[in-house]
Short mmCIF file of C-alpha atoms and ligand atoms in Angstrom, two decimals:
data_model
loop_
_atom_site.label_atom_id
_atom_site.label_comp_id
_atom_site.label_asym_id
_atom_site.label_seq_id
_atom_site.Cartn_x
_atom_site.Cartn_y
_atom_site.Cartn_z
CA MET A 1 -0.19 -0.15 -0.25
CA THR A 2 1.20 3.56 -0.90
CA LYS A 3 1.45 5.68 2.16
CA ALA A 4 0.68 8.75 2.60
CA LEU A 5 3.81 11.04 2.12
CA HIS A 6 5.95 8.74 -0.11
CA GLY A 7 7.30 10.49 -2.81
CA VAL A 8 9.25 12.88 0.05
CA ARG A 9 12.19 13.03 1.08
CA VAL A 10 13.69 14.59 4.05
CA LEU A 11 17.21 16.33 5.22
CA ASP A 12 16.61 15.62 8.93
CA PHE A 13 19.24 17.83 11.05
CA THR A 14 17.40 16.88 13.89
CA HIS A 15 18.16 16.25 16.93
CA VAL A 16 17.84 16.02 20.94
CA GLN A 17 13.84 15.47 21.26
CA SER A 18 12.07 17.95 19.27
CA GLY A 19 13.19 17.97 15.87
CA PRO A 20 13.51 13.81 16.00
CA THR A 21 9.81 13.67 16.75
CA CYS A 22 8.44 15.84 14.25
CA THR A 23 10.88 13.86 11.19
CA GLN A 24 10.18 10.65 12.91
CA LEU A 25 5.97 11.51 12.55
CA LEU A 26 7.17 12.50 8.51
CA ALA A 27 8.38 8.32 8.41
CA TRP A 28 6.06 6.94 9.71
CA PHE A 29 3.49 8.49 7.21
CA GLY A 30 5.62 7.49 4.64
CA ALA A 31 8.90 10.03 3.40
CA ASP A 32 11.89 8.92 3.54
CA VAL A 33 13.90 10.17 5.88
CA ILE A 34 17.96 10.97 5.50
CA LYS A 35 19.28 11.90 9.32
CA ILE A 36 22.27 13.61 8.90
CA GLU A 37 24.47 12.72 11.33
CA ARG A 38 27.78 13.63 12.93
CA PRO A 39 30.61 10.82 12.67
CA GLY A 40 31.70 8.79 15.75
CA VAL A 41 29.42 9.93 17.88
CA GLY A 42 26.03 10.75 15.94
CA ASP A 43 22.83 12.18 17.61
CA ILE A 44 24.02 12.67 21.09
CA THR A 45 20.85 10.66 22.10
CA ARG A 46 22.10 8.12 21.60
CA SER A 47 24.62 8.17 24.34
CA GLN A 48 22.26 9.65 26.91
CA LEU A 49 20.89 7.99 29.50
CA ARG A 50 21.88 3.84 27.95
CA ASP A 51 20.46 1.33 30.07
CA ILE A 52 22.99 -1.25 28.33
CA PRO A 53 26.41 -0.46 27.14
CA GLY A 54 27.60 0.24 24.08
CA GLU A 55 24.46 0.24 22.75
CA ASP A 56 22.08 3.25 21.52
CA SER A 57 19.61 4.66 24.17
CA LEU A 58 16.35 3.80 23.72
CA TYR A 59 15.85 7.57 24.27
CA PHE A 60 17.63 7.85 20.99
CA THR A 61 15.86 4.35 19.08
CA MET A 62 12.81 5.27 20.41
CA LEU A 63 12.69 8.74 18.38
CA ASN A 64 13.82 7.36 15.56
CA HIS A 65 12.25 5.00 13.97
CA ASN A 66 11.90 4.82 9.23
CA LYS A 67 14.36 6.81 9.50
CA ARG A 68 17.82 6.34 7.25
CA SER A 69 20.70 6.93 8.88
CA LEU A 70 24.04 9.46 7.45
CA THR A 71 27.24 10.29 9.04
CA LEU A 72 29.06 13.39 7.91
CA ASP A 73 31.26 16.00 8.70
CA THR A 74 29.14 18.86 6.82
CA LYS A 75 32.58 21.27 8.28
CA THR A 76 34.47 19.14 5.82
CA LYS A 77 34.63 20.37 2.28
CA GLN A 78 32.75 16.89 0.98
CA GLY A 79 31.16 17.04 3.43
CA LYS A 80 29.70 20.47 2.77
CA GLU A 81 29.39 19.06 -0.81
CA ILE A 82 27.31 15.86 -0.30
CA LEU A 83 24.57 18.39 2.20
CA GLU A 84 24.68 19.94 -0.70
CA GLY A 85 24.07 17.55 -3.21
CA LEU A 86 21.56 17.02 -0.45
CA VAL A 87 19.40 19.91 -0.44
CA ARG A 88 18.93 20.26 -3.67
CA VAL A 89 17.15 16.27 -4.08
CA CYS A 90 15.18 16.98 -0.99
CA ASP A 91 11.70 17.73 -0.56
CA VAL A 92 12.23 18.88 3.09
CA MET A 93 14.57 19.73 5.89
CA VAL A 94 13.88 19.94 9.32
CA GLU A 95 16.81 21.43 12.03
CA ASN A 96 16.50 22.18 14.89
CA PHE A 97 20.47 22.94 16.02
CA ALA A 98 21.24 26.72 18.37
CA PRO A 99 20.36 29.69 16.53
CA GLY A 100 22.30 30.87 14.27
CA VAL A 101 24.42 27.25 13.29
CA LEU A 102 22.52 26.69 10.15
CA ASP A 103 24.14 29.99 9.20
CA ARG A 104 27.52 29.18 10.75
CA MET A 105 28.03 25.97 8.20
CA GLY A 106 26.85 28.43 5.51
CA LEU A 107 23.79 27.36 4.77
CA THR A 108 21.26 29.94 5.14
CA TRP A 109 17.88 30.62 4.20
CA GLU A 110 19.78 32.29 0.40
CA ARG A 111 21.64 29.13 0.02
CA ILE A 112 19.02 27.36 0.29
CA GLN A 113 16.72 28.78 -2.28
CA GLU A 114 20.25 29.22 -4.20
CA LEU A 115 20.78 25.29 -4.40
CA ASN A 116 16.22 24.21 -4.75
CA PRO A 117 13.72 26.77 -4.94
CA ARG A 118 10.89 24.16 -4.09
CA ILE A 119 12.60 22.63 -0.34
CA ILE A 120 10.50 23.87 2.80
CA LEU A 121 13.26 24.14 5.72
CA ALA A 122 11.54 23.84 9.21
CA SER A 123 13.14 24.73 12.07
CA ILE A 124 12.55 24.74 15.47
CA LYS A 125 13.78 27.24 17.98
CA GLY A 126 13.59 27.69 21.71
CA PHE A 127 12.00 31.31 21.03
CA GLY A 128 10.01 32.91 18.18
CA PRO A 129 11.90 36.96 16.65
CA GLY A 130 12.18 39.01 20.03
CA PRO A 131 14.89 39.22 23.33
CA TYR A 132 15.34 35.51 24.12
CA GLU A 133 15.35 34.08 20.44
CA ASP A 134 19.38 33.26 20.09
CA CYS A 135 18.05 31.24 23.60
CA LYS A 136 18.78 27.83 23.84
CA VAL A 137 15.94 26.10 24.77
CA TYR A 138 15.40 22.71 26.14
CA GLU A 139 11.78 21.10 27.12
CA ASN A 140 11.54 22.57 31.04
CA ILE A 141 12.97 26.29 29.74
CA ALA A 142 9.80 26.17 27.39
CA GLN A 143 7.77 24.59 29.58
CA CYS A 144 8.58 27.85 32.17
CA ALA A 145 8.30 30.03 29.64
CA GLY A 146 4.96 28.54 27.91
CA GLY A 147 2.90 29.23 31.28
CA ALA A 148 2.87 25.59 31.59
CA ALA A 149 4.97 25.13 34.86
CA SER A 150 3.14 28.27 36.30
CA THR A 151 -0.57 27.16 36.42
CA THR A 152 0.78 23.04 37.45
CA GLY A 153 0.86 21.84 40.84
CA PHE A 154 -1.04 22.76 44.10
CA ASP A 155 -1.71 26.02 45.25
CA ASP A 156 1.14 26.41 48.58
CA GLY A 157 4.01 24.52 46.12
CA PRO A 158 6.16 25.20 43.59
CA PRO A 159 5.46 25.73 40.32
CA LEU A 160 5.67 22.48 38.16
CA VAL A 161 7.38 21.03 35.39
CA THR A 162 5.23 17.70 33.66
CA GLY A 163 5.83 14.60 32.20
CA ALA A 164 4.51 15.19 29.51
CA GLN A 165 7.07 16.74 26.63
CA ILE A 166 4.92 19.22 26.06
CA GLY A 167 7.71 21.33 25.09
CA ASP A 168 9.94 18.77 22.95
CA SER A 169 7.25 16.64 21.67
CA GLY A 170 5.01 19.48 21.42
CA SER A 171 6.57 21.37 19.05
CA GLY A 172 8.09 18.96 16.78
CA LEU A 173 4.26 17.61 16.35
CA HIS A 174 3.73 21.58 15.82
CA LEU A 175 6.33 21.62 12.79
CA ALA A 176 4.71 18.64 11.18
CA LEU A 177 1.75 20.38 10.71
CA GLY A 178 3.31 23.01 9.57
CA ILE A 179 6.27 21.27 6.93
CA VAL A 180 2.41 19.26 5.37
CA THR A 181 1.06 22.16 5.13
CA ALA A 182 4.15 24.28 3.69
CA LEU A 183 3.87 20.36 1.55
CA TYR A 184 0.34 21.89 0.01
CA GLN A 185 1.02 24.70 -0.36
CA ARG A 186 3.65 24.06 -2.19
CA THR A 187 1.18 21.99 -5.14
CA HIS A 188 -0.13 25.29 -5.71
CA THR A 189 2.87 27.23 -5.78
CA GLY A 190 5.65 25.32 -6.39
CA ARG A 191 7.19 27.24 -4.13
CA GLY A 192 8.75 26.28 -1.49
CA GLN A 193 9.06 28.76 2.06
CA MET A 194 10.27 28.70 6.00
CA VAL A 195 8.33 26.62 8.64
CA ARG A 196 8.98 28.25 11.79
CA ALA A 197 7.82 26.89 15.28
CA SER A 198 8.59 27.77 18.70
CA MET A 199 9.16 25.67 21.64
CA GLN A 200 7.27 28.97 23.63
CA ASP A 201 4.97 29.26 21.09
CA GLY A 202 3.92 25.65 21.06
CA VAL A 203 3.87 25.28 24.83
CA LEU A 204 1.20 28.45 24.91
CA ASN A 205 -1.14 27.13 22.38
CA LEU A 206 -1.59 24.11 24.46
CA CYS A 207 -2.32 26.25 26.95
CA ARG A 208 -4.36 28.11 25.69
CA VAL A 209 -7.00 27.58 28.81
CA LYS A 210 -5.38 29.17 30.98
CA LEU A 211 -4.78 32.03 28.71
CA ARG A 212 -8.52 32.53 28.98
CA ASP A 213 -8.64 32.15 32.43
CA GLN A 214 -6.18 35.36 33.13
CA GLN A 215 -9.00 37.23 31.65
CA ARG A 216 -11.85 35.65 33.11
CA LEU A 217 -10.17 36.26 35.87
CA ALA A 218 -9.95 40.55 35.85
CA ARG A 219 -14.16 39.96 36.08
CA GLY A 220 -14.25 37.87 39.03
CA PRO A 221 -12.75 34.88 40.95
CA LEU A 222 -12.60 31.68 38.72
CA LYS A 223 -15.11 30.00 40.84
CA GLU A 224 -14.42 26.30 39.05
CA TYR A 225 -10.78 26.87 40.62
CA PRO A 226 -9.89 25.36 44.26
CA GLN A 227 -9.19 28.60 46.06
CA TYR A 228 -12.80 29.08 45.31
CA PRO A 229 -14.80 30.31 47.78
CA HIS A 230 -12.44 30.65 50.39
CA GLY A 231 -8.98 31.46 49.22
CA GLU A 232 -7.59 34.20 48.09
CA PHE A 233 -7.05 35.39 44.16
CA GLY A 234 -4.15 37.31 43.05
CA SER A 235 -3.38 39.22 39.71
CA SER A 236 -2.76 36.05 37.32
CA VAL A 237 -3.99 32.42 37.23
CA PRO A 238 -3.20 30.36 39.80
CA ARG A 239 -2.07 26.44 39.50
CA ALA A 240 -5.44 24.66 40.11
CA GLY A 241 -3.91 21.32 41.44
CA ASN A 242 -6.23 18.88 39.47
CA ALA A 243 -8.79 20.40 38.60
CA SER A 244 -10.31 20.04 35.46
CA GLY A 245 -9.59 22.51 32.63
CA GLY A 246 -12.70 22.52 31.17
CA GLY A 247 -17.14 23.78 32.24
CA GLN A 248 -17.21 20.76 34.11
CA PRO A 249 -15.81 20.72 37.63
CA GLY A 250 -13.16 17.35 38.17
CA TRP A 251 -10.86 15.65 40.63
CA ILE A 252 -8.37 12.77 41.46
CA LEU A 253 -9.93 10.64 43.63
CA LYS A 254 -9.15 8.15 46.01
CA CYS A 255 -9.20 3.82 44.85
CA LYS A 256 -9.66 0.96 47.69
CA GLY A 257 -5.89 -0.13 47.82
CA TRP A 258 -4.45 4.34 47.37
CA GLU A 259 -2.43 3.81 51.02
CA THR A 260 -0.71 1.61 49.23
CA ASP A 261 -1.10 1.60 44.76
CA PRO A 262 0.56 4.85 44.51
CA ASN A 263 -2.13 4.93 41.77
CA ALA A 264 -5.63 3.93 43.19
CA TYR A 265 -6.54 6.99 42.02
CA LEU A 266 -9.23 8.00 39.38
CA TYR A 267 -9.52 11.16 37.41
CA PHE A 268 -13.14 11.92 37.95
CA VAL A 269 -15.92 14.58 36.21
CA ALA A 270 -19.33 15.59 37.86
CA GLN A 271 -20.01 16.67 34.51
CA ALA A 272 -23.32 18.55 34.87
CA PRO A 273 -26.15 16.23 32.80
CA VAL A 274 -25.17 13.58 35.01
CA TRP A 275 -25.31 15.33 37.91
CA GLU A 276 -28.79 12.85 38.50
CA SER A 277 -27.24 9.56 38.59
CA ILE A 278 -23.60 10.09 39.96
CA CYS A 279 -26.25 10.86 43.06
CA LYS A 280 -27.95 7.75 42.79
CA VAL A 281 -24.33 5.55 42.76
CA ILE A 282 -22.09 6.75 45.47
CA GLU A 283 -25.64 7.51 47.58
CA LYS A 284 -26.50 10.78 47.74
CA PRO A 285 -29.53 11.17 46.15
CA GLU A 286 -31.09 14.40 48.47
CA TRP A 287 -27.94 16.31 46.66
CA ILE A 288 -29.78 16.30 43.35
CA THR A 289 -32.47 18.55 44.93
CA ASP A 290 -31.44 20.24 47.48
CA SER A 291 -30.80 23.79 46.28
CA ASN A 292 -26.74 23.77 47.50
CA TYR A 293 -26.38 20.87 44.91
CA ALA A 294 -28.68 21.21 42.68
CA THR A 295 -27.38 22.93 39.68
CA PRO A 296 -23.89 23.68 38.48
CA GLU A 297 -23.37 26.61 39.50
CA ALA A 298 -25.49 26.48 43.06
CA ARG A 299 -22.49 23.65 43.81
CA LEU A 300 -20.14 25.15 43.30
CA PRO A 301 -19.19 27.35 45.76
CA HIS A 302 -19.07 23.22 46.81
CA LEU A 303 -16.45 21.39 44.68
CA LYS A 304 -14.70 20.19 47.84
CA ASP A 305 -17.52 18.86 50.05
CA ILE A 306 -18.83 17.47 46.42
CA PHE A 307 -15.74 15.58 45.43
CA ALA A 308 -15.02 14.38 49.18
CA GLY A 309 -18.67 12.40 49.47
CA ILE A 310 -17.93 11.42 45.44
CA GLU A 311 -14.50 9.86 47.09
CA GLU A 312 -16.68 8.65 49.86
CA TRP A 313 -17.74 5.87 47.60
CA THR A 314 -14.76 5.76 45.37
CA MET A 315 -12.35 4.42 47.99
CA GLN A 316 -14.78 1.54 47.74
CA HIS A 317 -13.37 0.06 44.76
CA THR A 318 -10.07 0.06 42.92
CA LYS A 319 -10.44 2.64 40.03
CA ILE A 320 -11.54 -0.25 36.86
CA GLU A 321 -13.84 -1.60 39.12
CA ALA A 322 -15.00 2.19 39.71
CA MET A 323 -15.15 3.21 35.93
CA GLU A 324 -16.69 -0.18 34.94
CA ILE A 325 -19.89 0.76 37.08
CA LEU A 326 -19.45 4.53 36.98
CA ASN A 327 -19.75 4.10 32.39
CA LYS A 328 -23.37 2.27 33.01
CA TYR A 329 -24.12 5.73 33.89
CA ASP A 330 -21.87 7.39 31.42
CA ILE A 331 -20.36 9.13 34.13
CA PRO A 332 -16.95 10.82 32.92
CA CYS A 333 -14.00 9.24 34.43
CA GLY A 334 -10.48 7.62 33.49
CA PRO A 335 -8.07 6.01 35.98
CA ILE A 336 -4.70 6.85 37.23
CA LEU A 337 -2.26 4.54 34.80
CA SER A 338 0.93 3.62 35.29
CA MET A 339 3.59 3.79 32.73
CA GLU A 340 3.82 0.00 33.97
CA GLU A 341 -0.03 -0.99 33.15
CA ILE A 342 0.14 0.81 30.37
CA ALA A 343 3.06 -1.54 28.82
CA ALA A 344 1.19 -4.11 29.33
CA ASP A 345 -2.19 -3.06 27.91
CA GLN A 346 -3.33 -5.31 25.16
CA SER A 347 -5.64 -3.09 23.23
CA LEU A 348 -2.89 -0.28 22.62
CA ARG A 349 -0.85 -3.08 21.37
CA ASP A 350 -3.74 -4.62 19.23
CA THR A 351 -3.75 -0.97 17.88
CA GLY A 352 -0.40 -0.51 17.26
CA THR A 353 0.27 2.57 19.78
CA ILE A 354 1.97 0.84 21.59
CA VAL A 355 4.71 -1.53 19.85
CA GLU A 356 8.07 -4.69 20.52
CA VAL A 357 11.04 -3.66 17.74
CA ASP A 358 13.79 -5.92 17.08
CA HIS A 359 16.53 -4.10 17.55
CA PRO A 360 20.03 -5.93 16.55
CA GLY A 361 22.39 -4.38 19.12
CA ARG A 362 19.39 -4.88 22.41
CA GLY A 363 17.08 -7.00 21.05
CA GLN A 364 13.64 -6.70 21.50
CA TYR A 365 12.12 -3.54 23.63
CA LEU A 366 9.25 -1.15 23.25
CA SER A 367 7.97 2.25 21.88
CA VAL A 368 5.09 4.05 21.24
CA GLY A 369 3.88 3.83 18.23
CA ASN A 370 2.37 6.36 15.59
CA PRO A 371 -0.30 7.76 17.74
CA ILE A 372 -2.25 9.05 14.52
CA LYS A 373 -3.55 6.75 12.35
CA LEU A 374 -4.48 6.63 8.79
CA SER A 375 -7.14 4.25 7.52
CA ASP A 376 -4.92 4.77 3.77
CA SER A 377 -1.64 4.58 4.94
CA PRO A 378 -0.84 2.62 7.98
CA THR A 379 2.25 2.51 10.13
CA GLU A 380 5.30 -0.18 10.50
CA VAL A 381 6.97 0.59 12.99
CA VAL A 382 11.16 0.01 11.20
CA ARG A 383 13.72 -0.25 13.99
CA SER A 384 16.38 3.13 14.31
CA PRO A 385 19.15 2.88 11.73
CA LEU A 386 22.95 2.04 13.51
CA LEU A 387 24.97 5.33 13.56
CA GLY A 388 26.21 5.37 8.81
CA GLU A 389 24.10 1.77 8.45
CA HIS A 390 23.24 3.61 5.13
CA ASN A 391 26.13 5.57 4.29
CA GLU A 392 26.92 3.87 1.29
CA GLU A 393 23.46 3.81 -0.16
CA ILE A 394 23.07 7.17 -0.07
CA LEU A 395 25.75 8.40 -2.11
CA LYS A 396 24.13 5.49 -4.30
CA ASP A 397 20.68 5.83 -4.57
CA VAL A 398 19.54 9.86 -3.31
CA LEU A 399 22.69 11.29 -4.91
CA GLY A 400 23.55 9.36 -7.61
CA PHE A 401 27.34 8.25 -7.30
CA ASP A 402 29.83 6.59 -9.17
CA GLU A 403 31.87 4.14 -8.02
CA ALA A 404 34.62 5.77 -8.24
CA THR A 405 33.10 9.01 -6.16
CA ILE A 406 31.85 7.56 -3.15
CA VAL A 407 34.93 5.75 -2.52
CA ASN A 408 36.86 9.19 -2.83
CA MET A 409 33.91 10.56 -0.58
CA PHE A 410 35.05 7.86 2.04
CA ALA A 411 39.09 8.37 1.76
CA SER A 412 38.90 12.15 2.20
CA GLY A 413 37.28 11.17 5.85
CA ALA A 414 34.15 13.09 5.61
CA LEU A 415 31.58 10.62 6.56
CA GLY A 416 33.71 9.53 9.07
CA ALA A 417 36.75 7.38 10.00
CA VAL A 418 34.82 4.18 8.01
CA PRO A 419 35.75 2.01 5.39
CA LEU A 420 34.06 1.64 2.30
CA ARG A 421 31.20 -1.92 2.62
CA ALA A 422 32.43 -1.79 6.89
CA ALA A 423 29.61 -4.27 7.09
CA GLU A 424 30.96 -6.87 4.67
C1 COA B 501 18.69 21.10 21.73
C2 COA B 501 20.07 22.55 21.74
C3 COA B 501 20.20 23.50 23.48
C4 COA B 501 21.38 22.07 22.05
O1 COA B 501 22.82 22.42 22.20
P1 COA B 501 24.03 22.11 21.88
O2 COA B 501 23.94 20.79 21.93
O3 COA B 501 25.52 23.17 21.66
O4 COA B 501 23.82 22.53 20.01
P2 COA B 501 23.93 22.95 18.43
O5 COA B 501 22.83 23.09 17.84
O6 COA B 501 24.39 24.13 19.35
O7 COA B 501 24.63 22.90 17.66
C5 COA B 501 26.61 21.83 17.62
C6 COA B 501 27.67 22.19 16.72
O8 COA B 501 27.08 20.94 16.53
C7 COA B 501 28.08 21.04 15.03
N1 COA B 501 27.51 20.10 14.45
C8 COA B 501 26.64 19.23 14.43
N2 COA B 501 25.71 18.45 13.29
C9 COA B 501 26.53 18.62 12.76
C10 COA B 501 27.86 17.82 11.84
N3 COA B 501 26.98 16.00 11.26
N4 COA B 501 29.04 18.09 10.69
C11 COA B 501 30.00 19.22 12.20
N5 COA B 501 29.34 19.51 12.53
C12 COA B 501 27.69 19.75 13.45
C13 COA B 501 27.37 22.80 14.96
O9 COA B 501 27.17 22.61 14.06
C14 COA B 501 27.58 22.96 15.82
O10 COA B 501 28.39 24.21 16.21
P3 COA B 501 28.64 25.49 15.72
O11 COA B 501 28.33 25.95 17.06
O12 COA B 501 30.63 25.05 16.16
O13 COA B 501 28.51 26.30 14.94
C15 COA B 501 19.79 23.48 20.22
O14 COA B 501 20.45 22.44 19.28
C16 COA B 501 18.80 23.60 20.74
O15 COA B 501 18.12 25.43 21.60
N6 COA B 501 18.19 24.04 19.50
C17 COA B 501 17.19 24.91 19.73
C18 COA B 501 15.77 24.44 20.30
C19 COA B 501 15.23 22.57 20.64
O16 COA B 501 15.37 22.10 19.82
N7 COA B 501 15.46 22.62 21.87
C20 COA B 501 15.05 21.57 21.63
C21 COA B 501 15.78 19.66 21.78
S1 COA B 501 15.17 18.50 22.37
#
């Protein structure tokens, strides 16, 4: 079956997490992704957080599936020649170097356009134009600068970063959308363009509801926040603990076994349309007509008591039992699942969201597969490439170099100190 991005060739000049998540998505959709890495070293994540001595780390393998690897010292004459050759034949170039790095390599946007006016140059930077545009940025910096940390956590605690990689993987997603959009526009214009996604912008986009609340705050207290009605509201959106970010109140509640199991909890949404069912299930039928509880507006000052009442019920059940009972009444809720539980979840494996991948060096490992499912372009997850695994193949098939040129390129050291046909 032809894949959605079949025929799209991507020069993947990304490293660490944000850029690689973007190009991995493009590869899963069928693009030919050629990852350029520094000879001998590769993407720094190959050796970071290693769990097996000498083998590519899970950090690397889980972010670089379905790609080909080419080692290239782009600061040598021949390395630059190969790089420019790839710019000529690729549809998209993706990079997430620190600001200025690409220019210092001689690859300014002007030069790139000279080489290939149809190419799309997609970049992730920490910040957009402004006072911080030259700064290097990692995940948690973006979470802090994009409004996530100041609005995450409990009101009486410090700002918190979240385990979800909204700065890195979030920016990768934003950039991927920009790339396919630019590819579509190119079908009309014939021209490439620059696509930029800043990590701060991406995090802020995901924190949209908090900027909403910042403006609501000017008109009075945020009545769905746990600070209401007894706490103080300052001038900026406070941390809301586990309150829901939407119009239906929610909270995390203890379930049976919480004393010993750190994940024996359930997220419970006290959704207005099923309020009557909630009262019946938790055996508080009097709340259906009590004027303090009967309407969503009346309930807002009593949310703490309401969730305490519901928790008395959830603590009598395991999170899975509680979910089964509540689902019969269409009451929205969800168990707090540990990574251990998720890794063992058969339904996630059945859909390819969790996949087992074979790797020649490390054996079998688990990864997150493509979370986006296309009915006409199913994803097959292929292991990440070894460093420089496709050197010769790319020079030959992608750049069309003849045998003598390939021999010269290898001899020049531009691909590192690797002999031609090392694997033979
Ligand atoms: C992530 C980040 C902080 C890492 O910083 P870093 O490890 O210092 O890496 P840099 O991007 O500065 O690049 C380092 C150097 O490697 C060089 N390099 C990279 N690949 C090369 C290659 N194949 N051949 C030769 N040189 C290469 C670059 O030219 C650069 O050299 P220079 O500074 O002398 O010009 C930085 O790249 C960054 O801020 N990126 C944008 C935001 C981002 O994506 N952050 C999230 C990462 S998950």
